[in-house]
Short mmCIF file of C-alpha atoms in Angstrom, two decimals:
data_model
loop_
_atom_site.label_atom_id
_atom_site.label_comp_id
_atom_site.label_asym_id
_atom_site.label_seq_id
_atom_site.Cartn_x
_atom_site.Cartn_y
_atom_site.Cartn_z
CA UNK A 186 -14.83 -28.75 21.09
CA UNK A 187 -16.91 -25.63 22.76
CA UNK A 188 -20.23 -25.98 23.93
CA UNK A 189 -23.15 -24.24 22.79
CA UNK A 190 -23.63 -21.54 24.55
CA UNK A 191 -19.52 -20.43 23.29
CA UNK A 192 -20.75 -21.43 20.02
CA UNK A 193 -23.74 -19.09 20.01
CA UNK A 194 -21.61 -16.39 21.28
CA UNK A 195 -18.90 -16.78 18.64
CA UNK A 196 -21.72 -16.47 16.24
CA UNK A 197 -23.27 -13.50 17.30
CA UNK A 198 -19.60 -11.96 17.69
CA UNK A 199 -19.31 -12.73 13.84
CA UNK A 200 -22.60 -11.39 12.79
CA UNK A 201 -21.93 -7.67 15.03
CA UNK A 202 -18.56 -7.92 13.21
CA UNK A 203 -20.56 -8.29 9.49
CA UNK A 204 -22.86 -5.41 10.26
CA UNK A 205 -20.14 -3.24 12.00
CA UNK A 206 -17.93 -3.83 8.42
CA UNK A 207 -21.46 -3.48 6.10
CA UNK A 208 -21.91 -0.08 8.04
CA UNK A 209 -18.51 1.01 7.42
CA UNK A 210 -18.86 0.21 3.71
CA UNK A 211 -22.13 1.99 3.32
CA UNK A 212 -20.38 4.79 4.55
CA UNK A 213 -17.20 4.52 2.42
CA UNK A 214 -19.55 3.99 -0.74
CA UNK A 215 -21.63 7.33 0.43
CA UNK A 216 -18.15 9.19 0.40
CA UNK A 217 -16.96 7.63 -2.95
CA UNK A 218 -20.18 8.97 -4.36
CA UNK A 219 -19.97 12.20 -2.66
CA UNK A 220 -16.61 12.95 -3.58
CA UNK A 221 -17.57 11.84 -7.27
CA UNK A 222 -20.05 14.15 -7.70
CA UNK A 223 -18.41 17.05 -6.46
CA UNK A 224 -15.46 15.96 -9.35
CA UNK A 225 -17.60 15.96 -11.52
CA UNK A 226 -19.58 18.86 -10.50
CA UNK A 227 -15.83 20.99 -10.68
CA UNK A 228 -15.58 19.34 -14.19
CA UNK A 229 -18.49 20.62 -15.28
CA UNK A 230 -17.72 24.47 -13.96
CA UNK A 231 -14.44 24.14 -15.56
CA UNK A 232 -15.93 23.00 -19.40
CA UNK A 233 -18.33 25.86 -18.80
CA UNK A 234 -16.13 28.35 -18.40
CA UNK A 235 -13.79 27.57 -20.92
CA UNK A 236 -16.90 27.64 -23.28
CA UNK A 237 -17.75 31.12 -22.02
CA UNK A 238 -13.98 32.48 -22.16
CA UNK A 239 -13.17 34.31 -25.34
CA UNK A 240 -11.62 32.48 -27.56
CA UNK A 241 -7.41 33.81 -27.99
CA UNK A 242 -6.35 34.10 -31.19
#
């Protein structure tokens, strides 16, 4: 058995650890999105341009 006070600690340990891994997933999900728009955004110039290309016969 541990005594309070260890217990207390343990449980702050875990709840640094749960923001420390919520922070790093915020910042995954920021770079998922970031690197998703810029796809798409590259789509995008692509279909315009072949729209704008003269069409070869």
């Amino acid at each position: 058995m541990c005594t309070a006070a260890e217990f207390i600690a343990s449980a702050k340990r875990k709840g640094e650890l749960q923001k420390m891994h919520l922070a790093i997933l915020e910042i995954f999900l920021l770079s998922v999105d970031r690197m998703l728009e810029t796809g798409c955004r590259c789509d995008r110039q692509k279909d315009m341009m072949r729209r704008s290309a003269p069409a070869s016969d």
